[in-house]
CSV table of C-alpha atoms and ligand atoms in Angstrom, one decimal:
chain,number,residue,atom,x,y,z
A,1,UNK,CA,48.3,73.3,133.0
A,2,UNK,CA,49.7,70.3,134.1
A,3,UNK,CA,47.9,68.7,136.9
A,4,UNK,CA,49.9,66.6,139.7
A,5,UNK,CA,48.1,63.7,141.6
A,6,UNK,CA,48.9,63.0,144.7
A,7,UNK,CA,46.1,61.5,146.5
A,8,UNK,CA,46.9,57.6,146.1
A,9,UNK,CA,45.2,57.0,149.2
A,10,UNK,CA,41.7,58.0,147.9
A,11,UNK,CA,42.4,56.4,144.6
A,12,UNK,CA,45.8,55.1,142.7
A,13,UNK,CA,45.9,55.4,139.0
A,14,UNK,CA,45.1,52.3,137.2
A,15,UNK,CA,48.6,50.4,136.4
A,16,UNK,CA,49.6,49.7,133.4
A,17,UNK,CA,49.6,45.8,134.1
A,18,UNK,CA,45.9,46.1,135.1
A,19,UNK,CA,44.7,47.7,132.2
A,20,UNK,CA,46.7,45.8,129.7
A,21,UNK,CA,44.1,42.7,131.3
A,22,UNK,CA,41.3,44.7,131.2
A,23,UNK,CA,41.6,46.3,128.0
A,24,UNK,CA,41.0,42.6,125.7
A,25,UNK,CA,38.2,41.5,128.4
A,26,UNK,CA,36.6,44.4,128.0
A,27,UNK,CA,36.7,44.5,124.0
A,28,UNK,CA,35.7,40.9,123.7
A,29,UNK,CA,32.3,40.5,122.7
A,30,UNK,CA,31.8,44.0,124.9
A,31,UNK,CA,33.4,42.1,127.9
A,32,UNK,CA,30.2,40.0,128.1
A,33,UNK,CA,32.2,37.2,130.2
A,34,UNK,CA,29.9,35.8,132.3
A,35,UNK,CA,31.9,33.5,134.2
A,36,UNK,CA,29.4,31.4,135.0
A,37,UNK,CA,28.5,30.5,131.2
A,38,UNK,CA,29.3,27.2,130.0
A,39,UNK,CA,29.9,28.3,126.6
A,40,UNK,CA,33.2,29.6,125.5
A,41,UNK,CA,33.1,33.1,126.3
A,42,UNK,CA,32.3,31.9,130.2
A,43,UNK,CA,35.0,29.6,130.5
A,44,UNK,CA,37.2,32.3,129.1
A,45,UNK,CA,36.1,34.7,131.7
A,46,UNK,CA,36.0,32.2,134.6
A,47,UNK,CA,39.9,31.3,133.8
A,48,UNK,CA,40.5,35.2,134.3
A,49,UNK,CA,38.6,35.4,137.7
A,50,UNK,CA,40.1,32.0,139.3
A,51,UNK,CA,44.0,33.8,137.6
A,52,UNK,CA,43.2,37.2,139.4
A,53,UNK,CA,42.0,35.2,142.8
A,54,UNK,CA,45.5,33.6,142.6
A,55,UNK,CA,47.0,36.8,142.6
A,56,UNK,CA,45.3,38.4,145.1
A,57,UNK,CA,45.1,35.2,147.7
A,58,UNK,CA,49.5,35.3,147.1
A,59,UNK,CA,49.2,39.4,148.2
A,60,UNK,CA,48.2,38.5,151.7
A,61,UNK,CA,49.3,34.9,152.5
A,62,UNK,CA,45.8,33.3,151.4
A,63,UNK,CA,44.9,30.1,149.9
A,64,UNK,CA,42.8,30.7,146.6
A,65,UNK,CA,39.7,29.2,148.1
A,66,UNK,CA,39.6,31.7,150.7
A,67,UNK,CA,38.7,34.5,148.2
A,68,UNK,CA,35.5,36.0,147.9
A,69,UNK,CA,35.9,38.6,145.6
A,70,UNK,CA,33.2,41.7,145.7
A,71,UNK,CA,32.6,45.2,145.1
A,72,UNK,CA,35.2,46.7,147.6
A,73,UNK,CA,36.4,47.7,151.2
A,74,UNK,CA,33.2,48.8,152.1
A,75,UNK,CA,30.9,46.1,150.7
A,76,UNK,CA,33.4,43.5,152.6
A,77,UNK,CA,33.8,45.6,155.7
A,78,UNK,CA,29.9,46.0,156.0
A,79,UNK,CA,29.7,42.2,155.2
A,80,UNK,CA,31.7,41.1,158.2
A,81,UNK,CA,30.2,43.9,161.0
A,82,UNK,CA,26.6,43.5,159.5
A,83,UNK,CA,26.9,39.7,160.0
A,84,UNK,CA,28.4,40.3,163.8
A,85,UNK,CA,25.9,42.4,164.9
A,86,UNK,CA,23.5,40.0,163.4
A,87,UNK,CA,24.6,36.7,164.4
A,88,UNK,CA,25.8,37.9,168.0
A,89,UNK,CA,23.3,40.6,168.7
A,90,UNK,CA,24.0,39.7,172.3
A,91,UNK,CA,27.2,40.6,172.6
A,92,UNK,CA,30.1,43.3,172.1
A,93,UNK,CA,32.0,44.6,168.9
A,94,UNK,CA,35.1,46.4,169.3
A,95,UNK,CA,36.2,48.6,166.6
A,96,UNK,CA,39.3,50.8,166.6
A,97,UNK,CA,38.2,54.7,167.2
A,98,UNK,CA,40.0,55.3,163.8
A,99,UNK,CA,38.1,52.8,161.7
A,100,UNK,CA,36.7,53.8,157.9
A,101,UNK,CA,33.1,54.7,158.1
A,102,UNK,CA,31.5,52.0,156.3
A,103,UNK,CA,32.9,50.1,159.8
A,104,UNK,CA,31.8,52.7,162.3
A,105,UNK,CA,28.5,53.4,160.5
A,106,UNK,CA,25.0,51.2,160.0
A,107,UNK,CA,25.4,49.8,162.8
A,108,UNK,CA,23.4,52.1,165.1
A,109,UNK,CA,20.4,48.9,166.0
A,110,UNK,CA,23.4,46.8,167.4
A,111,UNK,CA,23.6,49.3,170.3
A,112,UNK,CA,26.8,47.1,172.0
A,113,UNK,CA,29.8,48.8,170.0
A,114,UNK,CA,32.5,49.9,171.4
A,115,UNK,CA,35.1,52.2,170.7
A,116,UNK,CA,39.2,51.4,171.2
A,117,UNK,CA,40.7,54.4,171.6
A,118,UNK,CA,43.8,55.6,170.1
A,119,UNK,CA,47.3,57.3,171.5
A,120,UNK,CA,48.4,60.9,170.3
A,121,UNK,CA,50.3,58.7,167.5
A,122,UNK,CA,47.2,57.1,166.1
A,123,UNK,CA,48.4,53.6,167.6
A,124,UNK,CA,45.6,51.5,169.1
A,125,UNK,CA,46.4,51.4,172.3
A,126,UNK,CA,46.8,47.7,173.4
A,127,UNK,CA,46.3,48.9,177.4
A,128,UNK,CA,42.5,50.2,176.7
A,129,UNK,CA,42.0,47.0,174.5
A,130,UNK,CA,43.2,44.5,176.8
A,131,UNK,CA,40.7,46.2,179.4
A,132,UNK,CA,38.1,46.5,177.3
A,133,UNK,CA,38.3,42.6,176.8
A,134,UNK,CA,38.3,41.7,180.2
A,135,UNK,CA,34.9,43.7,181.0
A,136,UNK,CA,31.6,43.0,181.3
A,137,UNK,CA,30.0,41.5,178.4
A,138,UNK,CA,31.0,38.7,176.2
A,139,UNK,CA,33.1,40.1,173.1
A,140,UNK,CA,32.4,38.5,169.4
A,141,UNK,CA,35.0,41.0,167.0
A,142,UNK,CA,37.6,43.0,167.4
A,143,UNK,CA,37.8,45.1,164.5
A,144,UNK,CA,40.8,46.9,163.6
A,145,UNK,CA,42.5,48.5,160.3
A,146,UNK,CA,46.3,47.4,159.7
A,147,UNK,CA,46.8,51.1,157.9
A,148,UNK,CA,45.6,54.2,158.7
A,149,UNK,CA,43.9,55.7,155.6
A,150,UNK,CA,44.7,59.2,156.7
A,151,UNK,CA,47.6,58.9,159.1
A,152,UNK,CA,49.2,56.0,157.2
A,153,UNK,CA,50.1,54.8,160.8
A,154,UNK,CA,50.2,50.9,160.9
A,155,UNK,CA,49.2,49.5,163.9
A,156,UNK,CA,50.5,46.2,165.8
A,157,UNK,CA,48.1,43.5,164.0
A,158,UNK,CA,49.9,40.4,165.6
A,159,UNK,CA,49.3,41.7,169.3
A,160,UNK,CA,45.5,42.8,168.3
A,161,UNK,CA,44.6,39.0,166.9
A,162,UNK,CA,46.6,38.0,169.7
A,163,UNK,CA,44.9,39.5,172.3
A,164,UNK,CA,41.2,39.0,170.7
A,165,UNK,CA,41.7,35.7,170.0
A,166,UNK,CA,42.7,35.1,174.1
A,167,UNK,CA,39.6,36.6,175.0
A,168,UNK,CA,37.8,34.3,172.7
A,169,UNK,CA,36.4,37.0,170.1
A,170,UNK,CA,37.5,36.9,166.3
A,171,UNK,CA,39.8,39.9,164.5
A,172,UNK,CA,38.5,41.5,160.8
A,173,UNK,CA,41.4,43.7,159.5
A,174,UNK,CA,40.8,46.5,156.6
A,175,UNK,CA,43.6,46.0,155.1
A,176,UNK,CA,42.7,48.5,152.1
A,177,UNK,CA,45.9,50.9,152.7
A,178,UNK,CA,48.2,48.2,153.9
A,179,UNK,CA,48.0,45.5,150.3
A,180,UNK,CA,51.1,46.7,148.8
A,181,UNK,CA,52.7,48.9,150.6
A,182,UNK,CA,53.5,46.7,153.5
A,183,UNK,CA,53.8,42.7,153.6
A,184,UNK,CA,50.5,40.8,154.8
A,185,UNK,CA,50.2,37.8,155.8
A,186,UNK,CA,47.0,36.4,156.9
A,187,UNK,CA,48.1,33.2,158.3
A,188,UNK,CA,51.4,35.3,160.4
A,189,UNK,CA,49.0,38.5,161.8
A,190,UNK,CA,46.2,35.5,162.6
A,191,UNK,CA,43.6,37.4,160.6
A,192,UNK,CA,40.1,35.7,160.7
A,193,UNK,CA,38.8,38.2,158.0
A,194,UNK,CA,40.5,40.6,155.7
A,195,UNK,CA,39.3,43.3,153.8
A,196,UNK,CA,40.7,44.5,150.1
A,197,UNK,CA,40.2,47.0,147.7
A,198,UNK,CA,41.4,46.9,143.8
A,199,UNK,CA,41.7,50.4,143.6
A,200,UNK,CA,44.0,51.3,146.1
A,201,UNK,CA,46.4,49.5,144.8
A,202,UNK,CA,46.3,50.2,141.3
A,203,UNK,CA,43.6,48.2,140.0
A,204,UNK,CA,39.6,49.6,138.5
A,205,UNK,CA,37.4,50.7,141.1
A,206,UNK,CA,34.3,48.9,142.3
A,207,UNK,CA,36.2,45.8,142.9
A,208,UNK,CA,37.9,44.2,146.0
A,209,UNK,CA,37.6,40.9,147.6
A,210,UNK,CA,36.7,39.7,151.4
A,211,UNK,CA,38.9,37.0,152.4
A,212,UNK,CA,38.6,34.8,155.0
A,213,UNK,CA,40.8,32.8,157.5
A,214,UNK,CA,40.3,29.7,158.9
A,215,UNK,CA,37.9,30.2,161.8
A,216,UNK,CA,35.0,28.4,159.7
A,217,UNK,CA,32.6,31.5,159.4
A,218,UNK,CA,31.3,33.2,156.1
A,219,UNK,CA,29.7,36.3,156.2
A,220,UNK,CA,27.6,37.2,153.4
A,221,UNK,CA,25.5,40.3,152.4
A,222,UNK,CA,24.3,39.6,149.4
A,223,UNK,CA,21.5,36.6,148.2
A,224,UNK,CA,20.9,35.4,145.0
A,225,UNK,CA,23.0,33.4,142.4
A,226,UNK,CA,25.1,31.2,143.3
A,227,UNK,CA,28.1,32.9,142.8
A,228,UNK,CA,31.5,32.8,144.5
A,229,UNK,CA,30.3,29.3,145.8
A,230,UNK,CA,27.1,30.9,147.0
A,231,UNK,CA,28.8,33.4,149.6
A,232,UNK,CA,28.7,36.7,147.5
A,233,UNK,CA,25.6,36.5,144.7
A,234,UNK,CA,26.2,38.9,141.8
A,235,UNK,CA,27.4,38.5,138.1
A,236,UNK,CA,32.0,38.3,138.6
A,237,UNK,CA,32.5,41.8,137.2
A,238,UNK,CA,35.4,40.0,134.8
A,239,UNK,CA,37.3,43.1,133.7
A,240,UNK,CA,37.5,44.4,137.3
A,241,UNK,CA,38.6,41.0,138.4
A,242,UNK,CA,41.4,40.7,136.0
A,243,UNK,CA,42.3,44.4,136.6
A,244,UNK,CA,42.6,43.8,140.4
A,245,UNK,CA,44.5,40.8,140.0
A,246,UNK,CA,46.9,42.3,137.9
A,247,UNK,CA,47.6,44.9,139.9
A,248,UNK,CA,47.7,42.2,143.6
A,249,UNK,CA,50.5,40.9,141.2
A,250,UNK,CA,52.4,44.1,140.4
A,251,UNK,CA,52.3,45.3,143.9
A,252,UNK,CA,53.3,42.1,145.2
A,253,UNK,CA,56.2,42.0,142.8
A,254,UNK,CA,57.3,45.7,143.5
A,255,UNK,CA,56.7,45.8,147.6
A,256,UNK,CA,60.8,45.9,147.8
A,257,UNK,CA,61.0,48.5,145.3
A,258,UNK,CA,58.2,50.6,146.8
A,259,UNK,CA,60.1,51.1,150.0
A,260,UNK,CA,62.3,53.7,148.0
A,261,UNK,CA,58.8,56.7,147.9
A,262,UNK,CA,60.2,57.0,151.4
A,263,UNK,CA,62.6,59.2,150.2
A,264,UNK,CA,60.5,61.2,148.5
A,265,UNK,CA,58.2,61.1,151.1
A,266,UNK,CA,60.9,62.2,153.9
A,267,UNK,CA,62.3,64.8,151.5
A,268,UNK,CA,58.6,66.4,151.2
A,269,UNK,CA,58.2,66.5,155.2
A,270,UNK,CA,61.8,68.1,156.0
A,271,UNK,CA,60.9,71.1,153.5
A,272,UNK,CA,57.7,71.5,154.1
A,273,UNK,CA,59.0,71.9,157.9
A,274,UNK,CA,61.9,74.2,156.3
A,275,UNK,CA,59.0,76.2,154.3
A,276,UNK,CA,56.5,77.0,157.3
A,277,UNK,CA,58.2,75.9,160.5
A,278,UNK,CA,54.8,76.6,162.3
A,279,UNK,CA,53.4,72.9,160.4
A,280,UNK,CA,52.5,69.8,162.5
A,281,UNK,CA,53.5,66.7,161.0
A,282,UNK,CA,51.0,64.2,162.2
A,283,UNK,CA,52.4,60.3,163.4
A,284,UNK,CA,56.0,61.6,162.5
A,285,UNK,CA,57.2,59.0,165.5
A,286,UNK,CA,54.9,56.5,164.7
A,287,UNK,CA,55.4,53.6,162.1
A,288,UNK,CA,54.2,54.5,159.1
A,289,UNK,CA,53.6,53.3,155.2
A,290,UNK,CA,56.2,55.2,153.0
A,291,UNK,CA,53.7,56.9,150.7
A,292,UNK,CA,52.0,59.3,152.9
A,293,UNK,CA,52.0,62.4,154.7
A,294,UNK,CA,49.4,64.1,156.9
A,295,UNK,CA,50.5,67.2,158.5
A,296,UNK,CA,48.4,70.4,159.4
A,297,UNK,CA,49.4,74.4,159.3
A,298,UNK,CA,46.8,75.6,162.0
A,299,UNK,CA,43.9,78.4,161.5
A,300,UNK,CA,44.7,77.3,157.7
A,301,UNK,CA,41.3,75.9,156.5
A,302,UNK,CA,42.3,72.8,154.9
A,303,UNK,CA,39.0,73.5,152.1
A,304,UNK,CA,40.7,77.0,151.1
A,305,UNK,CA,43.9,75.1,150.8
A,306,UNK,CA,42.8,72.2,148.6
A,307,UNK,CA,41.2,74.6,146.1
A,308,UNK,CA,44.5,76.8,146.2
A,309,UNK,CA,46.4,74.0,145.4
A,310,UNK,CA,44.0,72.4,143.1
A,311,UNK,CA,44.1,76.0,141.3
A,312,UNK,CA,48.2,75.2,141.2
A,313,UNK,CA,47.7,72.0,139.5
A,314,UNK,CA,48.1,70.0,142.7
A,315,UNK,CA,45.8,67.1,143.8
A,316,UNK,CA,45.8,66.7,147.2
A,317,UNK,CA,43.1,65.6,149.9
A,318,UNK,CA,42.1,66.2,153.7
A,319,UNK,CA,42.9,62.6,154.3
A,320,UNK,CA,39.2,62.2,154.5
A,321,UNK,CA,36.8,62.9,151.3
A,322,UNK,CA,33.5,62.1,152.1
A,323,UNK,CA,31.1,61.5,148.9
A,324,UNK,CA,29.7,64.9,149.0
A,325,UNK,CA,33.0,66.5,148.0
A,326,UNK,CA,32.7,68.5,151.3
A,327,UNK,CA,35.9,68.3,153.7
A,328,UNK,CA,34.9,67.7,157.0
A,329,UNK,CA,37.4,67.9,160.2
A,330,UNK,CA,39.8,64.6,160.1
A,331,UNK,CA,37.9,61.7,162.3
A,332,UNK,CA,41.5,60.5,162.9
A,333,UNK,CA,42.8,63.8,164.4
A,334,UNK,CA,39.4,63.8,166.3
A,335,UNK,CA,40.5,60.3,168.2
A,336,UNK,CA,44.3,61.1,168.7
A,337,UNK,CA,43.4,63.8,171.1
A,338,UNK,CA,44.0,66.8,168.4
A,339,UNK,CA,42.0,70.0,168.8
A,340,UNK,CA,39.4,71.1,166.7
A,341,UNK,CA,41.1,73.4,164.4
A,342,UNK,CA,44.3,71.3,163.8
A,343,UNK,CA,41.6,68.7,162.8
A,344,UNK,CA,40.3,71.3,160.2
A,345,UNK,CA,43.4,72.4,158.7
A,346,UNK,CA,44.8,68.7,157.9
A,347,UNK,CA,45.9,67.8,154.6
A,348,UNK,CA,47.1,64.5,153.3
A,349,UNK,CA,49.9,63.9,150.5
A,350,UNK,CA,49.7,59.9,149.3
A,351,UNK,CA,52.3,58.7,146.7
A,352,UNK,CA,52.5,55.7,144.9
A,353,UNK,CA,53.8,54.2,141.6
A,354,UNK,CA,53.6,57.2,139.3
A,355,UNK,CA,55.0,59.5,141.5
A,356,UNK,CA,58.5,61.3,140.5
A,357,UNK,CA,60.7,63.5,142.2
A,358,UNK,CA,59.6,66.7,139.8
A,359,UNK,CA,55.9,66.0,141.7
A,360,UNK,CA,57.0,66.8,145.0
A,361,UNK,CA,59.1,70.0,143.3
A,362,UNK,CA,55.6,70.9,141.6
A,363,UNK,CA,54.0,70.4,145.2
A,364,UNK,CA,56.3,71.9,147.4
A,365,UNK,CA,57.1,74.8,144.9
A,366,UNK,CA,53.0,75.7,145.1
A,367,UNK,CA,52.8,75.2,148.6
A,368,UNK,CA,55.7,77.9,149.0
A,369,UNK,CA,53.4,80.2,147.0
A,370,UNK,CA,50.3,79.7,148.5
A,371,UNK,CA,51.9,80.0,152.0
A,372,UNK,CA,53.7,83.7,151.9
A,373,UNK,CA,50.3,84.2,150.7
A,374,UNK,CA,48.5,83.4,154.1
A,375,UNK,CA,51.6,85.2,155.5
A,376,UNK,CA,51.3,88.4,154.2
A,377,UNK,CA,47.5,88.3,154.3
B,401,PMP,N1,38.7,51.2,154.3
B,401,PMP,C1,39.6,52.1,154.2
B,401,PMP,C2,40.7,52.1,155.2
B,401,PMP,C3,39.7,53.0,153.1
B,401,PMP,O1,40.7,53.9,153.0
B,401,PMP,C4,38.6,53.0,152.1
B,401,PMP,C5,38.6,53.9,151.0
B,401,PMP,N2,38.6,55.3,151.3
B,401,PMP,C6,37.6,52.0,152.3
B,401,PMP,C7,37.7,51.2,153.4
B,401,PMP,C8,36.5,51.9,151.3
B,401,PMP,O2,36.9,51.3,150.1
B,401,PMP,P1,36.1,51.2,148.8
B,401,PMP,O3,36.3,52.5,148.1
B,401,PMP,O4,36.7,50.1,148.1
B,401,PMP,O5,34.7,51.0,149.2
């Protein structure tokens, strides 16, 4: 059987351009670069990490020095909240209601978070913020994702910095599902820390890079060597480095090009609508990246209909895969007002470089099947 993957949110395929970087680091005395050599072999490897840290500072505006590359979006998002809570124990966080995990969670003995609610759209509603803001309590971060991982909903980044930054707190951004699929620029959206991860955009997993703006702060998690100029200690992981800079380069160079999955993505969501009329497409009037589709058939359980489609061939997700492999009710329905069981019975479609037109044929031609199925049962 052939097997079709469409779950680019969760993980893209590695692009070709990122392994054809990896591959000789990797081969090369078993990829033993340790950057921080002096010998040979370390000045080799630390030419490919300050190369990839060109790349990926050019992705979102950034000047190279304002790379810290680490292990991914949630190493860099737990970086910046841990070090807020930390540093301003005193006073408020705001994070979006619709935040990743690794920015809602751990931070339980902080006990001054704050939740920003969304609209029925999955927009972050500027109204509650600018409230929120002007209440009791001084407010240290505002913490808000540029793309929804599930939704694929991008939210107004420009008015969020805006509005934080007049109320005298700093803005972190995950930008892990907006790199390459929409422009960012750091400088423009007055981002005072980003978050990235490699492998959403095509590069290994287990890499991604916290970069910061210019408000003069570091965060840092992690104590030991003195690596990335003593704000993130750990050996470089070289291969994943090069990989993820590869890819910050081929996404960078494509972001015109990739504009055109919309079509593919629009022609998924008018037949699935013309397949089972009964279907919610979720954020349908919202702006949203052009790779992804979240949409729910209620009293479907969205666990039966992974494992039908996965039993067609079909790879898709619930929008949110926790580690367990279990599928639990979408967080993001949860905030935008949705009920219980349309939160249940979500499922996500993400596109991205690999994805052809026969994929969604393959897709919708299972879902077709699977669906008179339900209908007759
Ligand atoms: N933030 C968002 C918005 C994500 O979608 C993800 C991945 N699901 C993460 C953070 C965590 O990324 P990583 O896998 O690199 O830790």
């Amino acid at each position: 059987m052939t097997h079709i993957y469409l779950d680019y949110n969760a993980s893209a395929p590695l692009h070709p351009d990122a392994w054809a970087v990896m591959e000789p680091v990797l081969k090369v005395q078993g990829g033993a670069h340790n950057a921080s050599a002096v010998h040979h072999y370390g000045r080799a490897g630390r030419k490919i990490v300050e190369d990839a840290r060109r790349h990926v500072a050019q992705l979102v505006g950034a000047d190279v020095n304002q790379v810290i590359f680490n292990s991914g979006a949630t190493e860099g998002n737990n970086t910046v909240l841990r070090h807020f809570s930390e540093t301003y124990a005193d006073e408020v966080i705001l994070v979006s209601s619709i935040e990743h995990p690794s920015v809602l969670e751990g931070l339980e003995a902080h006990g001054r978070i704050q939740c920003v609610p969304v609209d029925g759209d999955g927009r972050i509603r500027l109204d509650a913020l600018e409230e929120m803001l002007s209440g009791e309590g001084k407010v240290s971060l505002l913490s808000c994702m540029a793309v929804n991982n599930e939704t694929g909903v991008i939210q107004d980044i420009a008015s969020l910095s805006a509005l934080a930054h007049r109320h005298g707190a700093l803005f972190h951004c995950d930008a892990t599902q907006a790199a390459g699929r929409i422009p960012v620029d750091m400088k423009a959206l007055g981002i005072d820390f980003l978050t990235l991860s490699s492998h959403k955009i095509g590069g290994p997993q287990g890499v991604g890079a916290l970069v910061l703006g210019l408000c003069g702060q570091t965060p840092k998690l992690l104590f030991g060597g003195g690596q990335e100029k003593s704000t993130r200690a750990g050996t470089e992981n070289v291969a994943g480095i090069a990989g993820f800079g590869a890819a910050a380069g081929a996404v960078l160079a494509g972001l015109e090009d990739y504009q055109g999955l919309a079509a593919l993505r629009d022609r998924l969501e008018v037949e699935l609508k013309a397949i089972s009329p009964e279907i919610i497409i979720h954020s349908k009037d919202a702006l949203r990246v052009v790779n992804t589709s979240f949409f729910s058939l209620a009293g479907a359980n969205a666990q039966s209909m992974l494992m039908a489609l996965d039993l067609e061939g079909i790879a898709v997700s619930n929008g949110s895969a926790c580690s367990s492999g279990s599928v639990k009710p979408s967080i993001t329905l949860k905030a935008m007002g949705q009920s219980a069981e349309i939160a249940s019975s979500a499922l996500r479609v993400s596109i991205g470089w690999d994805t052809k037109e026969g994929d969604i044929d393959a897709f919708l031609s299972a879902w077709t099947k699977i669906y008179s199925r339900i209908k007759v049962g």
